[in-house]
Coordinates of C-alpha atoms and ligand atoms in Angstrom, one line a residue:
X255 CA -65.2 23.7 9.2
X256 CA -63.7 25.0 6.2
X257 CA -60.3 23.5 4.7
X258 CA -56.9 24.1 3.0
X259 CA -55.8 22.1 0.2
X260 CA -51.5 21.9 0.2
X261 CA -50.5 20.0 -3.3
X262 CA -47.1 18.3 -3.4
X263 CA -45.8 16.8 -5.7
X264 CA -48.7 16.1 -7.5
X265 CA -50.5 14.7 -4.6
X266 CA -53.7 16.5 -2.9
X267 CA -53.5 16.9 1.1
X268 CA -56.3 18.7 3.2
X269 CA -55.4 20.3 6.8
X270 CA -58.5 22.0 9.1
X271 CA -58.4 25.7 9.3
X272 CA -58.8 27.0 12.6
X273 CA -60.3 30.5 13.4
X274 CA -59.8 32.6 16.3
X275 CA -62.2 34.8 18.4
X276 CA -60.6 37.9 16.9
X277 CA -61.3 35.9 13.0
X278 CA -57.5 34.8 13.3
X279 CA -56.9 32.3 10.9
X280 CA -54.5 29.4 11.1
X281 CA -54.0 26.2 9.4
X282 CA -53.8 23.4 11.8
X283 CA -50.3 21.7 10.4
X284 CA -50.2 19.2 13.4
X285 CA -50.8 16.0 11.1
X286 CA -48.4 17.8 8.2
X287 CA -45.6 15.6 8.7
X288 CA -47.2 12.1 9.3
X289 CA -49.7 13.1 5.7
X290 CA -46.9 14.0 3.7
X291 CA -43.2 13.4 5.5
X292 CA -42.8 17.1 4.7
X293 CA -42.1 19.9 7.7
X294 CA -43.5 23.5 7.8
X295 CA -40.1 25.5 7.3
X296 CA -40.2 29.0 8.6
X297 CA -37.1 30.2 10.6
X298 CA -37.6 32.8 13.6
X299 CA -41.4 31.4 13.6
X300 CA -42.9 34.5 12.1
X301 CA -45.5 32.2 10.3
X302 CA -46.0 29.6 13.0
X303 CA -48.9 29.6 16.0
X304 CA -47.4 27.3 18.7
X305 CA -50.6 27.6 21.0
X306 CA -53.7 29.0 21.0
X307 CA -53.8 31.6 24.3
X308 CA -56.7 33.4 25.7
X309 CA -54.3 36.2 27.4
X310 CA -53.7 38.7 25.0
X311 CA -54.4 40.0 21.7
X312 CA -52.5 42.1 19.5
X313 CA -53.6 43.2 15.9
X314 CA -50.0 44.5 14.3
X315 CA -52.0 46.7 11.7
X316 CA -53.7 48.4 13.5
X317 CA -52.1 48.6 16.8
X318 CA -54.3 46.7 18.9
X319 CA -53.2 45.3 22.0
X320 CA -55.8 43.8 24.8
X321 CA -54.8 41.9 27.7
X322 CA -58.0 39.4 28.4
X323 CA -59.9 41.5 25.9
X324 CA -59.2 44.9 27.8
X325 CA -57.7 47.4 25.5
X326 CA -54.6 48.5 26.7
X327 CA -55.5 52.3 26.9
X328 CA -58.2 52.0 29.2
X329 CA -56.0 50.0 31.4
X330 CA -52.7 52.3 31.9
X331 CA -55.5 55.1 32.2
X332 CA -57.4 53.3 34.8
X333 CA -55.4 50.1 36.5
X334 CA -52.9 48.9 39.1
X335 CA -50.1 47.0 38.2
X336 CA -51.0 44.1 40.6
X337 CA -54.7 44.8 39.4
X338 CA -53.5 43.3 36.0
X339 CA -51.4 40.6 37.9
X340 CA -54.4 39.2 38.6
X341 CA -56.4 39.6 35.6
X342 CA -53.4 38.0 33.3
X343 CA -52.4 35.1 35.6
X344 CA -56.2 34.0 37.0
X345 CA -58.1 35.9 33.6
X346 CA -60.8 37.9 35.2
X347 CA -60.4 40.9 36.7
X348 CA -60.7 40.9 40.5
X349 CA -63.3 42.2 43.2
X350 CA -62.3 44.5 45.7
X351 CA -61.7 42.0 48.5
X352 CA -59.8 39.6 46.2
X353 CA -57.4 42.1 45.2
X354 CA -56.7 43.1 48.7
X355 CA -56.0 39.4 49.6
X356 CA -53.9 38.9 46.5
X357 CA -51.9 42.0 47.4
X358 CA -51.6 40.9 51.2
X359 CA -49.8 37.5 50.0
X360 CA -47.6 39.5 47.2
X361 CA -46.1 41.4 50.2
X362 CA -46.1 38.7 52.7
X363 CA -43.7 37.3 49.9
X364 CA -41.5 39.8 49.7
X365 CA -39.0 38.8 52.1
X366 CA -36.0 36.9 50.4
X367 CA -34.3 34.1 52.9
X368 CA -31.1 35.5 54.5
X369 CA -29.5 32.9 53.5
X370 CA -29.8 34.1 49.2
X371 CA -27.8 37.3 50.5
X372 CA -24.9 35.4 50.8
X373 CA -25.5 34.7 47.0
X374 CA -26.1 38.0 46.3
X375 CA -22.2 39.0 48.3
X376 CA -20.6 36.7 46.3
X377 CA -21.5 38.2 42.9
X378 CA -18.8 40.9 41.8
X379 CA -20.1 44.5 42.1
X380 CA -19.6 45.4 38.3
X381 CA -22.4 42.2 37.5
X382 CA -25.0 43.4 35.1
X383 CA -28.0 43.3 37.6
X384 CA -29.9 41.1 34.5
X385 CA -27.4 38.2 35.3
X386 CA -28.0 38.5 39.0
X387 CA -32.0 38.7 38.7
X388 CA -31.5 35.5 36.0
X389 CA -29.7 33.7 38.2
X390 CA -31.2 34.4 41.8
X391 CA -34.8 33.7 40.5
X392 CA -33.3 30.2 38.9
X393 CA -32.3 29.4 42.6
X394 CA -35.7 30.0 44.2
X395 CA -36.3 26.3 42.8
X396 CA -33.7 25.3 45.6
X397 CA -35.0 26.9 48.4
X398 CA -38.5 26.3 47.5
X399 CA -40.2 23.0 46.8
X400 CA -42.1 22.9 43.3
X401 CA -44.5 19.9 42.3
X402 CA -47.6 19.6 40.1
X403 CA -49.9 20.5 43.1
X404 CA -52.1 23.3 42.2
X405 CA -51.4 24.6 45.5
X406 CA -47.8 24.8 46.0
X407 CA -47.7 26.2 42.2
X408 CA -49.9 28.9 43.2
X409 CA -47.9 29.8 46.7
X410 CA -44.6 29.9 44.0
X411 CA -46.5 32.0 41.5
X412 CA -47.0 34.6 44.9
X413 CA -43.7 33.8 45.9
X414 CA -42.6 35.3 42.4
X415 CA -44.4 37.8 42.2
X416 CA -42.7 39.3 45.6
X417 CA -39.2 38.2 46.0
X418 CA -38.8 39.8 42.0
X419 CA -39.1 43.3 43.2
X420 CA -36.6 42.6 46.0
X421 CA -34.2 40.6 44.2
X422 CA -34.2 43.5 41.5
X423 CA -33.5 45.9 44.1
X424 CA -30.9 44.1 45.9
X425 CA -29.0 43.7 42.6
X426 CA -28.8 47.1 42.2
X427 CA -28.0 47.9 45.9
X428 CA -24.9 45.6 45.4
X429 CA -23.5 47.2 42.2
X430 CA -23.6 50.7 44.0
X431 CA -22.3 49.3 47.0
X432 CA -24.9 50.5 49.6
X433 CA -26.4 48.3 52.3
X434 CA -29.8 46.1 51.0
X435 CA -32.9 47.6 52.0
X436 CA -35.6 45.6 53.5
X437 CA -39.0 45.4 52.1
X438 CA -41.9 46.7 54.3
X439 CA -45.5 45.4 54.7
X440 CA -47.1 48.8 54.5
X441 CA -45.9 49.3 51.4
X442 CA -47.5 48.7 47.9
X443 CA -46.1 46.7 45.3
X444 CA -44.4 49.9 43.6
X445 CA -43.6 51.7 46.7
X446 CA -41.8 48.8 48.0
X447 CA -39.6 48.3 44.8
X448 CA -39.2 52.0 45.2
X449 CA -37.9 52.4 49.0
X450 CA -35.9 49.1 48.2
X451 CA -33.5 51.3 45.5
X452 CA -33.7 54.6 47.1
X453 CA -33.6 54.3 51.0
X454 CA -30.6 54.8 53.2
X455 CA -29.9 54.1 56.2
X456 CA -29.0 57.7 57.1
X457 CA -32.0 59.3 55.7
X458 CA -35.6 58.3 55.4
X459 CA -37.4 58.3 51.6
X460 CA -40.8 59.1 50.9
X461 CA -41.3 57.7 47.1
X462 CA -42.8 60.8 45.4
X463 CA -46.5 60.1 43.8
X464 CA -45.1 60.8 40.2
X465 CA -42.8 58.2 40.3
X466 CA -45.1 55.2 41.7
X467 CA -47.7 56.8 39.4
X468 CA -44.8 56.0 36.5
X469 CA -44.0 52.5 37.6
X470 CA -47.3 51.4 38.2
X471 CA -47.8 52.6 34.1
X472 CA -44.2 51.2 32.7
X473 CA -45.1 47.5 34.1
X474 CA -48.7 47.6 33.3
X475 CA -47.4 48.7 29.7
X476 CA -44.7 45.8 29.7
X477 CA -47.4 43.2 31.3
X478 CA -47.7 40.5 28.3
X479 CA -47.0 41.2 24.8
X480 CA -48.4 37.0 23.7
X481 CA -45.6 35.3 21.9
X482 CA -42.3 37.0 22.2
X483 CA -39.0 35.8 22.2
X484 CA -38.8 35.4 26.2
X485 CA -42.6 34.1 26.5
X486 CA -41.9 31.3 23.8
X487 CA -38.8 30.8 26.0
X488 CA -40.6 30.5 29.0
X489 CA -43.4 28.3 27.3
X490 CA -40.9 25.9 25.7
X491 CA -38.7 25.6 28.5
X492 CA -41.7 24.6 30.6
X493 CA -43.1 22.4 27.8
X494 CA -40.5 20.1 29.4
X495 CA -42.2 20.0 32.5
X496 CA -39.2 22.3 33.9
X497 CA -40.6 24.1 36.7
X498 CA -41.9 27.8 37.5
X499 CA -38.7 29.3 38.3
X500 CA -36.1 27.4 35.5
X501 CA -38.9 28.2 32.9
X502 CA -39.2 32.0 34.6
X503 CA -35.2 32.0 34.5
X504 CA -34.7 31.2 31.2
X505 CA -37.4 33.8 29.8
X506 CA -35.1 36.4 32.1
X507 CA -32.3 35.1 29.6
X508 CA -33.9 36.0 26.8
X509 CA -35.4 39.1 27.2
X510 CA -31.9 40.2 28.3
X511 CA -30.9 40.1 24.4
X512 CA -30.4 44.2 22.8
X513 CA -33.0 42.9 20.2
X514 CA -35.3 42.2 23.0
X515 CA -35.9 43.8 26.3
X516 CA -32.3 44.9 26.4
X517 CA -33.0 47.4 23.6
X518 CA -34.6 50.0 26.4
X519 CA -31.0 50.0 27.8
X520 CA -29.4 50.3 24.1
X521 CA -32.1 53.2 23.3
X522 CA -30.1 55.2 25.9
X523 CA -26.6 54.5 25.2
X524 CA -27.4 55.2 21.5
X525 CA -29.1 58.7 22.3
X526 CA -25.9 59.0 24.8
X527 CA -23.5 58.5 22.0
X528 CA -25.7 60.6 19.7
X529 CA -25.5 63.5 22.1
X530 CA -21.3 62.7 22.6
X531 CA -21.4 63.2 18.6
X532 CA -22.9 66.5 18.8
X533 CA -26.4 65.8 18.2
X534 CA -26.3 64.8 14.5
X535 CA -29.0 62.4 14.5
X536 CA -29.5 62.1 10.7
X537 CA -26.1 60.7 10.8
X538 CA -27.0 58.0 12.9
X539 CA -30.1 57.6 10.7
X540 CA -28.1 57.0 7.5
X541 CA -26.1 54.5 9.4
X542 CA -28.9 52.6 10.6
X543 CA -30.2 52.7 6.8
X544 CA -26.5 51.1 5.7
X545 CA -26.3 47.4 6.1
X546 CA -22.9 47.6 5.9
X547 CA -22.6 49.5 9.1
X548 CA -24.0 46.7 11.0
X549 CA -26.2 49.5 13.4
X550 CA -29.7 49.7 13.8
X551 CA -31.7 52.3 15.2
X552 CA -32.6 50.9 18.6
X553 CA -35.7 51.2 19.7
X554 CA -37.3 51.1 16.4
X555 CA -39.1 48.0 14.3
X556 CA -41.3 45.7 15.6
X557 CA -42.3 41.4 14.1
X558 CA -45.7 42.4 15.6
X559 CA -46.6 46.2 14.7
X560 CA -46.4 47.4 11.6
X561 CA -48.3 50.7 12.2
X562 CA -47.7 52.2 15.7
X563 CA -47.0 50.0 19.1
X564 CA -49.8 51.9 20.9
X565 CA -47.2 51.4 24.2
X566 CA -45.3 53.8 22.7
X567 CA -47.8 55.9 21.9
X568 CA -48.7 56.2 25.8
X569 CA -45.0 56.3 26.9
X570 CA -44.1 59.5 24.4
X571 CA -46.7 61.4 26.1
X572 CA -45.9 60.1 29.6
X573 CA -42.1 60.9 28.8
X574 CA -43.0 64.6 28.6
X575 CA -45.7 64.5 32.0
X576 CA -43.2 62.5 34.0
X577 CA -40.0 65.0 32.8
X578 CA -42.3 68.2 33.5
X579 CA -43.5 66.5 36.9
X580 CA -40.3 65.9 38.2
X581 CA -38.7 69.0 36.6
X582 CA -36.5 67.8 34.4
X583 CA -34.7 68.8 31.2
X584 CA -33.4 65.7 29.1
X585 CA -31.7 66.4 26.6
X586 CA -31.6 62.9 25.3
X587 CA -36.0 63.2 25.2
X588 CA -35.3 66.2 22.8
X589 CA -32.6 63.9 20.2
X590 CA -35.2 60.7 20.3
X591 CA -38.2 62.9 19.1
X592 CA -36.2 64.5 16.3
X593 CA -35.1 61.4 15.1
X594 CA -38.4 59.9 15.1
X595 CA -39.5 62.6 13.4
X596 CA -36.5 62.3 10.7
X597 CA -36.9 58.4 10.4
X598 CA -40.5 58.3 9.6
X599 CA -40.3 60.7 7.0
X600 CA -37.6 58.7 5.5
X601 CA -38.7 56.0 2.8
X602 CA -36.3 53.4 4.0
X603 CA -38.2 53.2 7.3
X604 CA -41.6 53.7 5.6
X605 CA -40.8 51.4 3.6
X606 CA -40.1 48.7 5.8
X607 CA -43.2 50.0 8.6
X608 CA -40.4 50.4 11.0
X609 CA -42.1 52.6 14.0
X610 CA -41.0 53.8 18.1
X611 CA -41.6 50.7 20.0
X612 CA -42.0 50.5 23.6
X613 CA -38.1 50.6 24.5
X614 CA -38.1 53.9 22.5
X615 CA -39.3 56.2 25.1
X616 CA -39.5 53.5 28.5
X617 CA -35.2 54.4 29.1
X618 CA -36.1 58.0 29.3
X619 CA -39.1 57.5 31.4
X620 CA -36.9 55.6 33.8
X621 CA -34.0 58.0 33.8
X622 CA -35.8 60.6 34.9
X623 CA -36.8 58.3 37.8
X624 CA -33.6 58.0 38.5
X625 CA -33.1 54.2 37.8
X626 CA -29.5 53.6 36.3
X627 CA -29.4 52.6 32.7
X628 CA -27.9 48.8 33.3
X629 CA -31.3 48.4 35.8
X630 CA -33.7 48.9 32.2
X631 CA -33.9 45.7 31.4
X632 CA -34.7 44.2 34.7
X633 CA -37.3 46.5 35.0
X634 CA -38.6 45.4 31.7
X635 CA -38.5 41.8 33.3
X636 CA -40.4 42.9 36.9
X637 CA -43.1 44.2 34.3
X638 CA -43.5 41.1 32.2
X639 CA -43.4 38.7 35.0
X640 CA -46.8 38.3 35.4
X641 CA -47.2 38.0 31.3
X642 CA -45.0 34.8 31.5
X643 CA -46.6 33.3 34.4
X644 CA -49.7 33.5 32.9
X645 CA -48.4 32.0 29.8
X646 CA -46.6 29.2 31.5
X647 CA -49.8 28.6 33.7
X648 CA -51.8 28.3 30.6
X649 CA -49.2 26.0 28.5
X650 CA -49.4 23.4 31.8
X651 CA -53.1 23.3 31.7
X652 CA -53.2 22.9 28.0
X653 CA -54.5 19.3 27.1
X654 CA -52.4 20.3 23.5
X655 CA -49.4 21.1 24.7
X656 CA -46.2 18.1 23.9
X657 CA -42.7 18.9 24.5
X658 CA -41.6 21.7 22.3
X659 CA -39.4 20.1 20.0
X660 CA -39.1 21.8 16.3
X661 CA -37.7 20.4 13.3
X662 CA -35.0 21.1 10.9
X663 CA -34.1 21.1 7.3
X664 CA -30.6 19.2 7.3
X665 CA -28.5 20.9 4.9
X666 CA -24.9 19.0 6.7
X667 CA -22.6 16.5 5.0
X668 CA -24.3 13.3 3.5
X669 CA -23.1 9.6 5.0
X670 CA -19.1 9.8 4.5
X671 CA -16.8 6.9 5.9
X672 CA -14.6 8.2 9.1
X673 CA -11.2 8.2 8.3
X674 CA -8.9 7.3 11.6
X675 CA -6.5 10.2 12.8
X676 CA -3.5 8.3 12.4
X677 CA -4.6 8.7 8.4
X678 CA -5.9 11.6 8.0
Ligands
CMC793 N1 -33.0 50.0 12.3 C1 -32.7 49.8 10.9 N2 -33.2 48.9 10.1 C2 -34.1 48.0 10.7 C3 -34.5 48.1 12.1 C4 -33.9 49.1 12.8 N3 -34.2 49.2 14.2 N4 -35.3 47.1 12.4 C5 -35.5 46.4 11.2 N5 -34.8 47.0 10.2 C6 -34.8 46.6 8.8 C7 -33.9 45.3 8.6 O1 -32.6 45.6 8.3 C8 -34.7 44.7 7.4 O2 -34.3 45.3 6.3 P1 -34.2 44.6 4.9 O3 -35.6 44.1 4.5 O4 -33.7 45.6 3.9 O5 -33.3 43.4 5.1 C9 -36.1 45.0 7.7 O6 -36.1 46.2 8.4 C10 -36.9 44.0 8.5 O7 -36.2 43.7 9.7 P2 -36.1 42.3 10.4 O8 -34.9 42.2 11.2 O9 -36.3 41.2 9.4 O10 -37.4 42.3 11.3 P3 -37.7 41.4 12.5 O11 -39.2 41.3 12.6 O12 -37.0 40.1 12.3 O13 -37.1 42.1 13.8 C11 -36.7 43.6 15.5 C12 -37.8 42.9 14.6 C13 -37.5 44.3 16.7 C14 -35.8 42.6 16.2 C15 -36.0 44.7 14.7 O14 -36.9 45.6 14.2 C16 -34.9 45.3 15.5 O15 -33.7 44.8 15.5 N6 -35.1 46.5 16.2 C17 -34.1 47.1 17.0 C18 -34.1 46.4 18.4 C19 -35.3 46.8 19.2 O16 -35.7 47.9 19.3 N7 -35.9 45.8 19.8 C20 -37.0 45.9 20.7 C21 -38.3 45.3 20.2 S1 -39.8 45.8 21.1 C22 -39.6 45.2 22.7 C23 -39.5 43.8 22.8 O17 -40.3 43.0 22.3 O18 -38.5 43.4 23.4

């Protein structure tokens, strides 16, 4: 096993080097402190490996991403959304009969208890459906039991996986103010969700082909992305031996942030405002390019890519099938590709390898489909639901894995004596 030598102050220290299956390499840091008394310092953790994961891989050159090896291509070409469930929580892809049988149990589990619609009443109609989904999958923990059985961890991971679809759905039923809508057992997973937002009472819904077709691709494309904010959320919070749904919660939380997954629903507003402004997207592109104006172009830049993020990729073209499919003209598509094109001609953003990522294009997708821009994000989190379960899965089975607990470099007051109020 090769080495690396770190030399401080004068003094010689050796630390393993650990290689991944992809030729990753990392040095192993773990005995850093007791060797030497000095930490690793590296704020937002852009240098640091906190695990080693077998659930996806992502090459930011050359904008690779595989979920358990399968390049993400050939799986929104080819897959089902709960087809990749199971492959990201369990890490094989499953046999015909297994998938049926996993399926059977998501929908089984679709059902929320009648008592969480009281819950659901009591929330005001204008809450952002992100705080709702946040909060009602935090209080699955009390209406089901969680322990360390493998069992009962499993029947929550199904659990999950159903009531998220519904709970998103009910959140959006409240803000519009329309009675909730039931899910139904011959439904699939993206039907269901579907029917749940879209049926009334007064008139029956057939969800369209191009629509489930666009779903089943958006939360495939959304599955796992490894380490991300809200996955190292999930991962630390569970590093605690908090259980599935705090951890699952608290990842919600994060991924509501706009530099996260609350960017799709800032894509929109931004092209919005842009079109309000008369369409001058090179204006907007200046801005972004002057710090002082404190604006970004959402939906650009990636910590990972620094190429292409091939989800983007598959969503631009998507964008245009899904718009022609469902006949519709968006303006708003016609503004983001001119100032893609305008921003990656543009040496500030070539400079810094700032690309579309997937929020760019997912807000249009999901307008079309008629989803209402403050429900964006919680799609985002229906997607990646399975991507943190699978992460937290692995982090609890991981002999490694101590409570997450990082350092700091003190930069504070030295000892001072207190001085009593009465003399201050
Ligand atoms: N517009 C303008 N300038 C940007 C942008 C942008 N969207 N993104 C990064 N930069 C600049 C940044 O100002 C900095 O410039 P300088 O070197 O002169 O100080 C440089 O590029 C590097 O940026 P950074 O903030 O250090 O990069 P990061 O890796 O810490 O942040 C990011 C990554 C995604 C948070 C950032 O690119 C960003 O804020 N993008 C807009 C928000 C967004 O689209 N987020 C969705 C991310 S993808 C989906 C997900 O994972 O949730």
């Amino acid at each position: 096993m090769s080495t690396a030598k770190l030399i401080l102050d004068g003094q010689e220290y050796e630390f393993p080097v650990i290689v991944g299956s992809e030729n990753e390499v990392g040095i192993d840091f773990t005995t850093l402190r007791a060797k030497t008394k000095a930490i690793a310092y590296d704020p937002g953790y852009g240098n640091t490996g906190s695990c080693r994961s077998a659930i996806t891989y992502i090459d930011g050159e050359a904008g690779i991403l595989r979920y358990r090896g399968y390049p993400i291509e050939q799986i929104a070409a080819l897959a089902s959304f709960t087809e990749i469930c199971y492959l990201l929580i369990y890490g094989e892809l499953p046999h015909h009969d297994q998938l049926r049988e996993f399926e059977r149990k998501i929908t089984y589990h679709t059902l929320l208890h009648e008592d969480m619609k009281k819950i659901f009443d009591a929330y005001p109609a204008t809450a952002h459906p992100m705080a709702i989904l946040a909060a009602m999958v935090m209080s699955l923990a009390s209406f089901y039991e969680e322990s360390d059985d493998p069992e009962t961890t499993d029947l929550n991971i199904i659990r999950l996986l159903g009531k998220i679809i519904t709970i998103a759905a009910f959140s959006y039923k409240r803000s519009v103010g329309q009675p909730y809508v039931y899910p139904r057992n011959d439904l699939t997973y993206t039907q269901n969700f579907l029917n749940m937002m879209y049926s009334l009472p007064t008139e029956p819904y057939k969800v369209p082909d191009v629509l489930d077709r666009a779903l089943n691709l958006l939360l495939i494309l959304h599955a796992d992305h490894e380490q991300n904010c809200s996955t190292s959320t999930v991962r630390m919070v569970g590093s605690s031996q908090a259980g599935l749904f705090a951890s699952i919660g608290a990842g919600i939380c994060a991924l509501s942030g706009p530099l996260h997954g609350g960017a799709n629903q800032e894509v929109i507003e931004m092209l919005e405002m842009i079109q309000a402004d008369g369409g001058n997207y090179r204006k907007y592109v200046d801005m972004a390019k002057d710090k002082s104006s404190n604006f970004r172009l959402m939906g650009f830049g990636h910590r990972v890519y620094r190429n292409f993020d091939p989800r983007a990729t598959i969503l631009k073209k998507s964008a245009d099938e899904v718009l022609e499919a469902l006949g519709v003209h968006d303006p708003l598509l016609d503004i983001a590709k001119n100032l893609e094109e305008i921003a990656l001609k543009d040496s500030y953003f070539i400079e810094r390898k700032l690309y579309p990522n997937v929020d760019f294009y997912s807000g249009i997708i999901y307008r079309a489909m008629g989803i209402p821009t403050n429900m964006f994000t919680v799609m985002f989190a229906i997607g990646r639901l399975p991507g943190w379960i699978a992460q937290w899965r692995e982090m609890r089975a991981d002999s490694e894995t101590r409570i997450n607990r990082p350092r700091q470099i003190y930069t504070g007051a030295t000892e001072r004596p207190f001085v009593p109020i009465f003399q201050r």
